[in-house]
Amino acid sequence: MPHAAHDPRFLDGIACFNRRAFFQAHEVWEDLWREEQGPSRQFYKGLIQLAVCLHHFSRGNLHGTRKLCLSGSAYLEPYRPVHLGVDLDRLLIEMRICCREALVANQLFPRVKLDPRLIPTIVTRDTRR
């Protein structure tokens, strides 16, 4: 099995996320999550939840957006600042900015829409030194 950061499915999930195919990213990473028994298991769960968060947001499901933004961020928090090359500091900040209005909306039927200009991308760093 290749190192997780170089697993083609991990990289494919990042590519899907960055081209805004959020549900597809979730599907790709879910296979890795199911197989992972080590310390990165919750990391994959966090990525999956952020991808589904943005999928929900794009479809107007604000309850799902809020729930998964918060839980996905919480799963990734212990892995900051970088895990498997993913710049988590940047990703989590950009997620909060992107979902800010959905997170603070307190109306029963808020009129909050996903702003395509604020959708984050996953930035990777080379962690070999």
PDB file of C-alpha atoms in Angstrom:
ATOM      1  CA  MET A   1       0.000   0.000   0.000  1.00  0.00           C
ATOM      2  CA  PRO A   2       1.457   3.398  -0.904  1.00  0.00           C
ATOM      3  CA  HIS A   3       2.034   6.032   1.759  1.00  0.00           C
ATOM      4  CA  ALA A   4      -1.358   7.690   2.402  1.00  0.00           C
ATOM      5  CA  ALA A   5      -0.273  11.100   1.085  1.00  0.00           C
ATOM      6  CA  HIS A   6       0.666   9.455  -2.210  1.00  0.00           C
ATOM      7  CA  ASP A   7      -2.283   7.088  -2.480  1.00  0.00           C
ATOM      8  CA  PRO A   8      -3.891   7.878  -5.842  1.00  0.00           C
ATOM      9  CA  ARG A   9      -7.327   7.918  -4.189  1.00  0.00           C
ATOM     10  CA  PHE A  10      -6.225  10.555  -1.697  1.00  0.00           C
ATOM     11  CA  LEU A  11      -4.905  12.740  -4.508  1.00  0.00           C
ATOM     12  CA  ASP A  12      -7.989  12.031  -6.638  1.00  0.00           C
ATOM     13  CA  GLY A  13     -10.210  13.174  -3.762  1.00  0.00           C
ATOM     14  CA  ILE A  14      -8.251  16.422  -3.539  1.00  0.00           C
ATOM     15  CA  ALA A  15      -8.617  16.929  -7.298  1.00  0.00           C
ATOM     16  CA  CYS A  16     -12.382  16.298  -7.064  1.00  0.00           C
ATOM     17  CA  PHE A  17     -12.714  18.728  -4.159  1.00  0.00           C
ATOM     18  CA  ASN A  18     -10.745  21.413  -5.974  1.00  0.00           C
ATOM     19  CA  ARG A  19     -12.880  21.122  -9.085  1.00  0.00           C
ATOM     20  CA  ARG A  20     -15.961  21.375  -6.840  1.00  0.00           C
ATOM     21  CA  ALA A  21     -17.100  17.795  -7.314  1.00  0.00           C
ATOM     22  CA  PHE A  22     -17.744  17.567  -3.582  1.00  0.00           C
ATOM     23  CA  PHE A  23     -19.907  14.466  -3.519  1.00  0.00           C
ATOM     24  CA  GLN A  24     -17.389  12.632  -5.697  1.00  0.00           C
ATOM     25  CA  ALA A  25     -14.542  13.696  -3.353  1.00  0.00           C
ATOM     26  CA  HIS A  26     -16.558  12.288  -0.461  1.00  0.00           C
ATOM     27  CA  GLU A  27     -17.012   8.972  -2.280  1.00  0.00           C
ATOM     28  CA  VAL A  28     -13.296   8.650  -3.077  1.00  0.00           C
ATOM     29  CA  TRP A  29     -12.151   9.494   0.459  1.00  0.00           C
ATOM     30  CA  GLU A  30     -14.762   7.249   2.039  1.00  0.00           C
ATOM     31  CA  ASP A  31     -12.961   4.210   0.647  1.00  0.00           C
ATOM     32  CA  LEU A  32      -9.733   5.377   2.295  1.00  0.00           C
ATOM     33  CA  TRP A  33     -11.536   6.099   5.563  1.00  0.00           C
ATOM     34  CA  ARG A  34     -13.008   2.599   5.642  1.00  0.00           C
ATOM     35  CA  GLU A  35      -9.580   1.032   5.144  1.00  0.00           C
ATOM     36  CA  GLU A  36      -7.637   3.301   7.499  1.00  0.00           C
ATOM     37  CA  GLN A  37      -7.022   1.851  10.945  1.00  0.00           C
ATOM     38  CA  GLY A  38      -4.236   4.222  11.927  1.00  0.00           C
ATOM     39  CA  PRO A  39      -3.940   7.788  13.113  1.00  0.00           C
ATOM     40  CA  SER A  40      -5.289   9.340   9.887  1.00  0.00           C
ATOM     41  CA  ARG A  41      -8.753   7.784  10.190  1.00  0.00           C
ATOM     42  CA  GLN A  42     -10.327  10.887  11.763  1.00  0.00           C
ATOM     43  CA  PHE A  43      -8.456  13.102   9.285  1.00  0.00           C
ATOM     44  CA  TYR A  44     -10.229  11.378   6.392  1.00  0.00           C
ATOM     45  CA  LYS A  45     -13.528  11.657   8.235  1.00  0.00           C
ATOM     46  CA  GLY A  46     -12.986  15.415   8.567  1.00  0.00           C
ATOM     47  CA  LEU A  47     -12.215  15.825   4.861  1.00  0.00           C
ATOM     48  CA  ILE A  48     -15.275  13.768   3.953  1.00  0.00           C
ATOM     49  CA  GLN A  49     -17.489  15.895   6.160  1.00  0.00           C
ATOM     50  CA  LEU A  50     -16.179  19.172   4.730  1.00  0.00           C
ATOM     51  CA  ALA A  51     -16.795  17.899   1.195  1.00  0.00           C
ATOM     52  CA  VAL A  52     -20.354  16.911   2.094  1.00  0.00           C
ATOM     53  CA  CYS A  53     -20.810  20.250   3.869  1.00  0.00           C
ATOM     54  CA  LEU A  54     -20.093  22.081   0.620  1.00  0.00           C
ATOM     55  CA  HIS A  55     -22.302  19.656  -1.304  1.00  0.00           C
ATOM     56  CA  HIS A  56     -25.166  20.472   1.074  1.00  0.00           C
ATOM     57  CA  PHE A  57     -24.458  24.200   0.842  1.00  0.00           C
ATOM     58  CA  SER A  58     -24.557  24.076  -2.965  1.00  0.00           C
ATOM     59  CA  ARG A  59     -28.008  22.468  -2.713  1.00  0.00           C
ATOM     60  CA  GLY A  60     -29.364  24.906  -0.126  1.00  0.00           C
ATOM     61  CA  ASN A  61     -29.365  22.490   2.831  1.00  0.00           C
ATOM     62  CA  LEU A  62     -28.211  24.909   5.525  1.00  0.00           C
ATOM     63  CA  HIS A  63     -28.819  22.533   8.417  1.00  0.00           C
ATOM     64  CA  GLY A  64     -26.480  19.977   6.815  1.00  0.00           C
ATOM     65  CA  THR A  65     -24.025  22.745   5.956  1.00  0.00           C
ATOM     66  CA  ARG A  66     -23.790  23.955   9.561  1.00  0.00           C
ATOM     67  CA  LYS A  67     -23.649  20.499  11.096  1.00  0.00           C
ATOM     68  CA  LEU A  68     -20.934  19.152   8.802  1.00  0.00           C
ATOM     69  CA  CYS A  69     -18.853  22.320   8.741  1.00  0.00           C
ATOM     70  CA  LEU A  70     -18.606  22.214  12.528  1.00  0.00           C
ATOM     71  CA  SER A  71     -18.048  18.481  12.887  1.00  0.00           C
ATOM     72  CA  GLY A  72     -15.641  18.221   9.938  1.00  0.00           C
ATOM     73  CA  SER A  73     -13.594  21.115  11.269  1.00  0.00           C
ATOM     74  CA  ALA A  74     -13.512  19.514  14.724  1.00  0.00           C
ATOM     75  CA  TYR A  75     -12.182  16.240  13.275  1.00  0.00           C
ATOM     76  CA  LEU A  76      -9.396  18.097  11.436  1.00  0.00           C
ATOM     77  CA  GLU A  77      -8.395  20.417  14.272  1.00  0.00           C
ATOM     78  CA  PRO A  78      -5.985  17.987  15.988  1.00  0.00           C
ATOM     79  CA  TYR A  79      -4.081  17.501  12.712  1.00  0.00           C
ATOM     80  CA  ARG A  80      -3.250  21.192  12.243  1.00  0.00           C
ATOM     81  CA  PRO A  81      -1.275  22.869  10.816  1.00  0.00           C
ATOM     82  CA  VAL A  82      -0.425  20.304   8.090  1.00  0.00           C
ATOM     83  CA  HIS A  83      -1.280  16.621   7.763  1.00  0.00           C
ATOM     84  CA  LEU A  84      -0.374  14.389   4.821  1.00  0.00           C
ATOM     85  CA  GLY A  85       0.692  17.564   3.050  1.00  0.00           C
ATOM     86  CA  VAL A  86      -2.706  19.288   3.371  1.00  0.00           C
ATOM     87  CA  ASP A  87      -2.518  22.871   4.635  1.00  0.00           C
ATOM     88  CA  LEU A  88      -5.261  22.505   7.232  1.00  0.00           C
ATOM     89  CA  ASP A  89      -4.796  25.973   8.701  1.00  0.00           C
ATOM     90  CA  ARG A  90      -5.669  27.473   5.349  1.00  0.00           C
ATOM     91  CA  LEU A  91      -8.476  25.014   4.587  1.00  0.00           C
ATOM     92  CA  LEU A  92     -10.211  25.546   7.938  1.00  0.00           C
ATOM     93  CA  ILE A  93      -9.974  29.328   7.703  1.00  0.00           C
ATOM     94  CA  GLU A  94     -11.364  29.280   4.161  1.00  0.00           C
ATOM     95  CA  MET A  95     -14.189  26.941   5.207  1.00  0.00           C
ATOM     96  CA  ARG A  96     -15.196  29.314   8.012  1.00  0.00           C
ATOM     97  CA  ILE A  97     -15.185  32.248   5.600  1.00  0.00           C
ATOM     98  CA  CYS A  98     -17.153  30.314   2.980  1.00  0.00           C
ATOM     99  CA  CYS A  99     -19.762  29.043   5.447  1.00  0.00           C
ATOM    100  CA  ARG A 100     -19.837  32.084   7.751  1.00  0.00           C
ATOM    101  CA  GLU A 101     -23.328  33.245   6.791  1.00  0.00           C
ATOM    102  CA  ALA A 102     -24.760  29.734   7.015  1.00  0.00           C
ATOM    103  CA  LEU A 103     -23.168  29.246  10.440  1.00  0.00           C
ATOM    104  CA  VAL A 104     -24.612  32.443  11.918  1.00  0.00           C
ATOM    105  CA  ALA A 105     -28.028  32.364  10.231  1.00  0.00           C
ATOM    106  CA  ASN A 106     -30.687  31.995  12.907  1.00  0.00           C
ATOM    107  CA  GLN A 107     -33.856  32.383  10.890  1.00  0.00           C
ATOM    108  CA  LEU A 108     -36.057  29.407  10.205  1.00  0.00           C
ATOM    109  CA  PHE A 109     -35.656  29.862   6.428  1.00  0.00           C
ATOM    110  CA  PRO A 110     -32.574  32.042   5.922  1.00  0.00           C
ATOM    111  CA  ARG A 111     -31.738  33.229   2.425  1.00  0.00           C
ATOM    112  CA  VAL A 112     -28.110  32.272   2.388  1.00  0.00           C
ATOM    113  CA  LYS A 113     -26.459  30.958  -0.747  1.00  0.00           C
ATOM    114  CA  LEU A 114     -23.051  29.547  -1.430  1.00  0.00           C
ATOM    115  CA  ASP A 115     -20.824  32.249  -2.894  1.00  0.00           C
ATOM    116  CA  PRO A 116     -18.666  30.537  -5.550  1.00  0.00           C
ATOM    117  CA  ARG A 117     -15.916  33.103  -4.992  1.00  0.00           C
ATOM    118  CA  LEU A 118     -15.490  31.878  -1.410  1.00  0.00           C
ATOM    119  CA  ILE A 119     -15.314  28.130  -2.041  1.00  0.00           C
ATOM    120  CA  PRO A 120     -12.018  26.846  -0.642  1.00  0.00           C
ATOM    121  CA  THR A 121      -9.497  24.682  -2.397  1.00  0.00           C
ATOM    122  CA  ILE A 122      -7.175  22.194  -0.787  1.00  0.00           C
ATOM    123  CA  VAL A 123      -3.590  23.349  -0.919  1.00  0.00           C
ATOM    124  CA  THR A 124      -0.872  20.787  -0.385  1.00  0.00           C
ATOM    125  CA  ARG A 125       2.674  21.241   0.785  1.00  0.00           C
ATOM    126  CA  ASP A 126       5.622  18.971   0.253  1.00  0.00           C
ATOM    127  CA  THR A 127       6.315  17.623   3.735  1.00  0.00           C
ATOM    128  CA  ARG A 128       9.529  15.769   2.795  1.00  0.00           C
ATOM    129  CA  ARG A 129      12.582  17.633   4.091  1.00  0.00           C
TER     130      ARG A 129
END
